[in-house]
mmCIF file with all atom_site columns, C-alpha atoms in Angstrom:
data_model
loop_
_atom_site.group_PDB
_atom_site.id
_atom_site.type_symbol
_atom_site.label_atom_id
_atom_site.label_alt_id
_atom_site.label_comp_id
_atom_site.label_asym_id
_atom_site.label_entity_id
_atom_site.label_seq_id
_atom_site.pdbx_PDB_ins_code
_atom_site.Cartn_x
_atom_site.Cartn_y
_atom_site.Cartn_z
_atom_site.occupancy
_atom_site.B_iso_or_equiv
_atom_site.pdbx_formal_charge
_atom_site.auth_seq_id
_atom_site.auth_comp_id
_atom_site.auth_asym_id
_atom_site.auth_atom_id
_atom_site.pdbx_PDB_model_num
ATOM 1   C CA . LEU A 1 1   ? 0.393   0.093   -0.097 1.00 0.00 ? 6   LEU A CA 1
ATOM 2   C CA . ARG A 1 2   ? 2.523   2.774   0.602  1.00 0.00 ? 7   ARG A CA 1
ATOM 3   C CA . ALA A 1 3   ? 4.433   2.193   -2.717 1.00 0.00 ? 8   ALA A CA 1
ATOM 4   C CA . ARG A 1 4   ? 0.649   3.519   -3.944 1.00 0.00 ? 9   ARG A CA 1
ATOM 5   C CA . PRO A 1 5   ? 0.219   7.215   -4.757 1.00 0.00 ? 10  PRO A CA 1
ATOM 6   C CA . GLU A 1 6   ? -3.955  6.590   -3.837 1.00 0.00 ? 11  GLU A CA 1
ATOM 7   C CA . TYR A 1 7   ? -3.111  5.402   -0.259 1.00 0.00 ? 12  TYR A CA 1
ATOM 8   C CA . LYS A 1 8   ? 0.021   7.941   0.642  1.00 0.00 ? 13  LYS A CA 1
ATOM 9   C CA . TRP A 1 9   ? -1.815  10.403  2.724  1.00 0.00 ? 14  TRP A CA 1
ATOM 10  C CA . GLU A 1 10  ? -3.939  7.772   4.452  1.00 0.00 ? 15  GLU A CA 1
ATOM 11  C CA . LEU A 1 11  ? -1.490  5.631   5.455  1.00 0.00 ? 16  LEU A CA 1
ATOM 12  C CA . VAL A 1 12  ? -0.130  6.375   9.350  1.00 0.00 ? 17  VAL A CA 1
ATOM 13  C CA . LEU A 1 13  ? 1.405   3.174   10.609 1.00 0.00 ? 18  LEU A CA 1
ATOM 14  C CA . ARG A 1 14  ? 2.389   0.141   9.321  1.00 0.00 ? 19  ARG A CA 1
ATOM 15  C CA . SER A 1 15  ? 2.945   -2.745  11.850 1.00 0.00 ? 20  SER A CA 1
ATOM 16  C CA . VAL A 1 16  ? 3.540   -6.406  11.830 1.00 0.00 ? 21  VAL A CA 1
ATOM 17  C CA . VAL A 1 17  ? 1.246   -8.431  13.939 1.00 0.00 ? 22  VAL A CA 1
ATOM 18  C CA . PRO A 1 18  ? 2.627   -11.683 14.064 1.00 0.00 ? 23  PRO A CA 1
ATOM 19  C CA . ALA A 1 19  ? 0.188   -14.698 12.930 1.00 0.00 ? 24  ALA A CA 1
ATOM 20  C CA . ARG A 1 20  ? -1.461  -17.156 16.118 1.00 0.00 ? 25  ARG A CA 1
ATOM 21  C CA . ALA A 1 21  ? -3.738  -19.586 16.585 1.00 0.00 ? 26  ALA A CA 1
ATOM 22  C CA . ALA A 1 22  ? -7.453  -19.007 16.800 1.00 0.00 ? 27  ALA A CA 1
ATOM 23  C CA . GLN A 1 23  ? -8.716  -19.176 20.628 1.00 0.00 ? 28  GLN A CA 1
ATOM 24  C CA . CYS A 1 24  ? -12.421 -20.670 20.716 1.00 0.00 ? 29  CYS A CA 1
ATOM 25  C CA . ILE A 1 25  ? -14.555 -22.104 22.982 1.00 0.00 ? 30  ILE A CA 1
ATOM 26  C CA . PRO A 1 26  ? -17.184 -24.979 22.406 1.00 0.00 ? 31  PRO A CA 1
ATOM 27  C CA . LEU A 1 27  ? -20.190 -23.999 21.310 1.00 0.00 ? 32  LEU A CA 1
ATOM 28  C CA . SER A 1 28  ? -22.110 -26.062 24.776 1.00 0.00 ? 33  SER A CA 1
ATOM 29  C CA . GLN A 1 29  ? -19.982 -23.425 26.801 1.00 0.00 ? 34  GLN A CA 1
ATOM 30  C CA . SER A 1 30  ? -21.377 -20.345 25.280 1.00 0.00 ? 35  SER A CA 1
ATOM 31  C CA . CYS A 1 31  ? -23.637 -17.832 26.300 1.00 0.00 ? 36  CYS A CA 1
ATOM 32  C CA . LEU A 1 32  ? -26.525 -18.425 23.204 1.00 0.00 ? 37  LEU A CA 1
ATOM 33  C CA . SER A 1 33  ? -29.394 -20.501 24.536 1.00 0.00 ? 38  SER A CA 1
ATOM 34  C CA . PRO A 1 34  ? -30.063 -23.842 24.010 1.00 0.00 ? 39  PRO A CA 1
ATOM 35  C CA . ALA A 1 35  ? -31.723 -23.493 20.624 1.00 0.00 ? 40  ALA A CA 1
ATOM 36  C CA . LEU A 1 36  ? -29.823 -21.317 19.062 1.00 0.00 ? 41  LEU A CA 1
ATOM 37  C CA . ARG A 1 37  ? -26.676 -23.916 20.014 1.00 0.00 ? 42  ARG A CA 1
ATOM 38  C CA . ARG A 1 38  ? -28.476 -26.545 18.705 1.00 0.00 ? 43  ARG A CA 1
ATOM 39  C CA . ALA A 1 39  ? -29.532 -24.305 15.105 1.00 0.00 ? 44  ALA A CA 1
ATOM 40  C CA . LEU A 1 40  ? -26.029 -23.461 14.616 1.00 0.00 ? 45  LEU A CA 1
ATOM 41  C CA . SER A 1 41  ? -24.831 -27.303 15.596 1.00 0.00 ? 46  SER A CA 1
ATOM 42  C CA . ALA A 1 42  ? -26.718 -27.961 12.624 1.00 0.00 ? 47  ALA A CA 1
ATOM 43  C CA . ARG A 1 43  ? -25.045 -25.794 10.390 1.00 0.00 ? 48  ARG A CA 1
ATOM 44  C CA . GLY A 1 44  ? -21.701 -27.289 11.356 1.00 0.00 ? 49  GLY A CA 1
ATOM 45  C CA . ILE A 1 45  ? -20.804 -24.820 13.869 1.00 0.00 ? 50  ILE A CA 1
ATOM 46  C CA . GLU A 1 46  ? -19.336 -26.602 16.894 1.00 0.00 ? 51  GLU A CA 1
ATOM 47  C CA . GLY A 1 47  ? -17.706 -23.550 18.447 1.00 0.00 ? 52  GLY A CA 1
ATOM 48  C CA . LEU A 1 48  ? -16.898 -19.769 18.807 1.00 0.00 ? 53  LEU A CA 1
ATOM 49  C CA . TYR A 1 49  ? -14.351 -17.271 18.480 1.00 0.00 ? 54  TYR A CA 1
ATOM 50  C CA . THR A 1 50  ? -13.409 -15.928 21.626 1.00 0.00 ? 55  THR A CA 1
ATOM 51  C CA . HIS A 1 51  ? -14.161 -12.369 20.312 1.00 0.00 ? 56  HIS A CA 1
ATOM 52  C CA . GLN A 1 52  ? -17.413 -13.437 19.148 1.00 0.00 ? 57  GLN A CA 1
ATOM 53  C CA . GLU A 1 53  ? -18.601 -14.803 22.360 1.00 0.00 ? 58  GLU A CA 1
ATOM 54  C CA . ALA A 1 54  ? -16.969 -11.568 24.487 1.00 0.00 ? 59  ALA A CA 1
ATOM 55  C CA . ALA A 1 55  ? -18.946 -9.588  21.944 1.00 0.00 ? 60  ALA A CA 1
ATOM 56  C CA . LEU A 1 56  ? -21.991 -11.414 22.536 1.00 0.00 ? 61  LEU A CA 1
ATOM 57  C CA . ARG A 1 57  ? -21.778 -11.353 26.100 1.00 0.00 ? 62  ARG A CA 1
ATOM 58  C CA . GLU A 1 58  ? -21.796 -7.461  26.000 1.00 0.00 ? 63  GLU A CA 1
ATOM 59  C CA . VAL A 1 59  ? -24.829 -7.461  23.828 1.00 0.00 ? 64  VAL A CA 1
ATOM 60  C CA . LEU A 1 60  ? -26.904 -10.189 25.013 1.00 0.00 ? 65  LEU A CA 1
ATOM 61  C CA . PHE A 1 61  ? -26.269 -9.365  29.232 1.00 0.00 ? 66  PHE A CA 1
ATOM 62  C CA . SER A 1 62  ? -25.512 -5.711  29.269 1.00 0.00 ? 67  SER A CA 1
ATOM 63  C CA . GLY A 1 63  ? -27.543 -4.296  25.823 1.00 0.00 ? 68  GLY A CA 1
ATOM 64  C CA . ARG A 1 64  ? -23.866 -2.206  25.181 1.00 0.00 ? 69  ARG A CA 1
ATOM 65  C CA . HIS A 1 65  ? -23.437 -1.398  21.266 1.00 0.00 ? 70  HIS A CA 1
ATOM 66  C CA . VAL A 1 66  ? -20.400 -3.572  20.319 1.00 0.00 ? 71  VAL A CA 1
ATOM 67  C CA . VAL A 1 67  ? -17.675 -2.936  17.285 1.00 0.00 ? 72  VAL A CA 1
ATOM 68  C CA . VAL A 1 68  ? -16.282 -5.772  16.204 1.00 0.00 ? 73  VAL A CA 1
ATOM 69  C CA . ALA A 1 69  ? -13.166 -5.005  13.633 1.00 0.00 ? 74  ALA A CA 1
ATOM 70  C CA . THR A 1 70  ? -12.177 -8.549  12.434 1.00 0.00 ? 75  THR A CA 1
ATOM 71  C CA . SER A 1 71  ? -10.216 -10.036 9.141  1.00 0.00 ? 76  SER A CA 1
ATOM 72  C CA . THR A 1 72  ? -11.857 -11.376 6.362  1.00 0.00 ? 77  THR A CA 1
ATOM 73  C CA . ALA A 1 73  ? -13.686 -15.258 7.857  1.00 0.00 ? 78  ALA A CA 1
ATOM 74  C CA . SER A 1 74  ? -12.937 -14.381 11.516 1.00 0.00 ? 79  SER A CA 1
ATOM 75  C CA . GLY A 1 75  ? -16.991 -14.678 12.542 1.00 0.00 ? 80  GLY A CA 1
ATOM 76  C CA . LYS A 1 76  ? -18.034 -10.922 12.795 1.00 0.00 ? 81  LYS A CA 1
ATOM 77  C CA . SER A 1 77  ? -21.679 -12.296 11.318 1.00 0.00 ? 82  SER A CA 1
ATOM 78  C CA . VAL A 1 78  ? -22.321 -14.356 13.925 1.00 0.00 ? 83  VAL A CA 1
ATOM 79  C CA . ALA A 1 79  ? -21.484 -11.901 15.984 1.00 0.00 ? 84  ALA A CA 1
ATOM 80  C CA . TYR A 1 80  ? -23.774 -9.589  14.862 1.00 0.00 ? 85  TYR A CA 1
ATOM 81  C CA . GLY A 1 81  ? -26.618 -12.010 13.560 1.00 0.00 ? 86  GLY A CA 1
ATOM 82  C CA . ALA A 1 82  ? -27.063 -14.212 16.809 1.00 0.00 ? 87  ALA A CA 1
ATOM 83  C CA . PRO A 1 83  ? -28.506 -11.438 18.721 1.00 0.00 ? 88  PRO A CA 1
ATOM 84  C CA . VAL A 1 84  ? -30.816 -10.865 16.456 1.00 0.00 ? 89  VAL A CA 1
ATOM 85  C CA . VAL A 1 85  ? -31.840 -14.592 15.765 1.00 0.00 ? 90  VAL A CA 1
ATOM 86  C CA . GLN A 1 86  ? -31.693 -14.444 20.206 1.00 0.00 ? 91  GLN A CA 1
ATOM 87  C CA . ALA A 1 87  ? -33.925 -12.061 20.218 1.00 0.00 ? 92  ALA A CA 1
ATOM 88  C CA . VAL A 1 88  ? -36.482 -13.182 17.505 1.00 0.00 ? 93  VAL A CA 1
ATOM 89  C CA . LEU A 1 89  ? -36.176 -16.592 19.853 1.00 0.00 ? 94  LEU A CA 1
ATOM 90  C CA . ASP A 1 90  ? -36.767 -14.446 22.932 1.00 0.00 ? 95  ASP A CA 1
ATOM 91  C CA . ASP A 1 91  ? -39.788 -12.340 21.477 1.00 0.00 ? 96  ASP A CA 1
ATOM 92  C CA . PRO A 1 92  ? -41.614 -13.614 17.630 1.00 0.00 ? 97  PRO A CA 1
ATOM 93  C CA . HIS A 1 93  ? -42.805 -9.875  17.525 1.00 0.00 ? 98  HIS A CA 1
ATOM 94  C CA . ALA A 1 94  ? -39.301 -9.138  18.043 1.00 0.00 ? 99  ALA A CA 1
ATOM 95  C CA . ARG A 1 95  ? -37.392 -6.717  14.946 1.00 0.00 ? 100 ARG A CA 1
ATOM 96  C CA . ALA A 1 96  ? -34.343 -5.988  13.805 1.00 0.00 ? 101 ALA A CA 1
ATOM 97  C CA . LEU A 1 97  ? -32.989 -3.326  11.153 1.00 0.00 ? 102 LEU A CA 1
ATOM 98  C CA . LEU A 1 98  ? -29.434 -4.326  9.623  1.00 0.00 ? 103 LEU A CA 1
ATOM 99  C CA . LEU A 1 99  ? -27.814 -1.347  7.277  1.00 0.00 ? 104 LEU A CA 1
ATOM 100 C CA . PHE A 1 100 ? -25.185 -2.446  5.100  1.00 0.00 ? 105 PHE A CA 1
ATOM 101 C CA . PRO A 1 101 ? -23.120 -0.165  3.344  1.00 0.00 ? 106 PRO A CA 1
ATOM 102 C CA . THR A 1 102 ? -22.868 -2.096  0.349  1.00 0.00 ? 107 THR A CA 1
ATOM 103 C CA . ASN A 1 103 ? -21.934 0.615   -1.803 1.00 0.00 ? 108 ASN A CA 1
ATOM 104 C CA . ALA A 1 104 ? -18.887 1.629   0.084  1.00 0.00 ? 109 ALA A CA 1
ATOM 105 C CA . LEU A 1 105 ? -18.114 -1.945  0.749  1.00 0.00 ? 110 LEU A CA 1
ATOM 106 C CA . ALA A 1 106 ? -17.908 -3.014  -3.477 1.00 0.00 ? 111 ALA A CA 1
ATOM 107 C CA . ASN A 1 107 ? -15.891 0.169   -3.677 1.00 0.00 ? 112 ASN A CA 1
ATOM 108 C CA . ASP A 1 108 ? -13.299 -0.406  -1.406 1.00 0.00 ? 113 ASP A CA 1
ATOM 109 C CA . GLN A 1 109 ? -12.978 -4.059  -2.991 1.00 0.00 ? 114 GLN A CA 1
ATOM 110 C CA . MET A 1 110 ? -12.301 -2.146  -6.403 1.00 0.00 ? 115 MET A CA 1
ATOM 111 C CA . ARG A 1 111 ? -9.524  -0.075  -5.013 1.00 0.00 ? 116 ARG A CA 1
#
């Protein structure tokens, strides 16, 4: 990126973070309801990454807003989707509005 002129003024820090093994907890130990655990398990999900569990605990039990910023394929969809499904399981009249910046995402991918 440093060699690309369009990023010249946007890149302020460069650091290398060493790779490390994923840290997971078994789905059976998660904070999710048994019904949601069964549904995830039926789809082949047997555990949660620790950052997913931490985000879920914040949302489900403290009601706080959470930002999850992780790399591709690291479980962000479960972190924001599971609380929505849990809310509907708890109250069939519950609703959620999910907004995705698809134009921004598409433009980012083009760069």
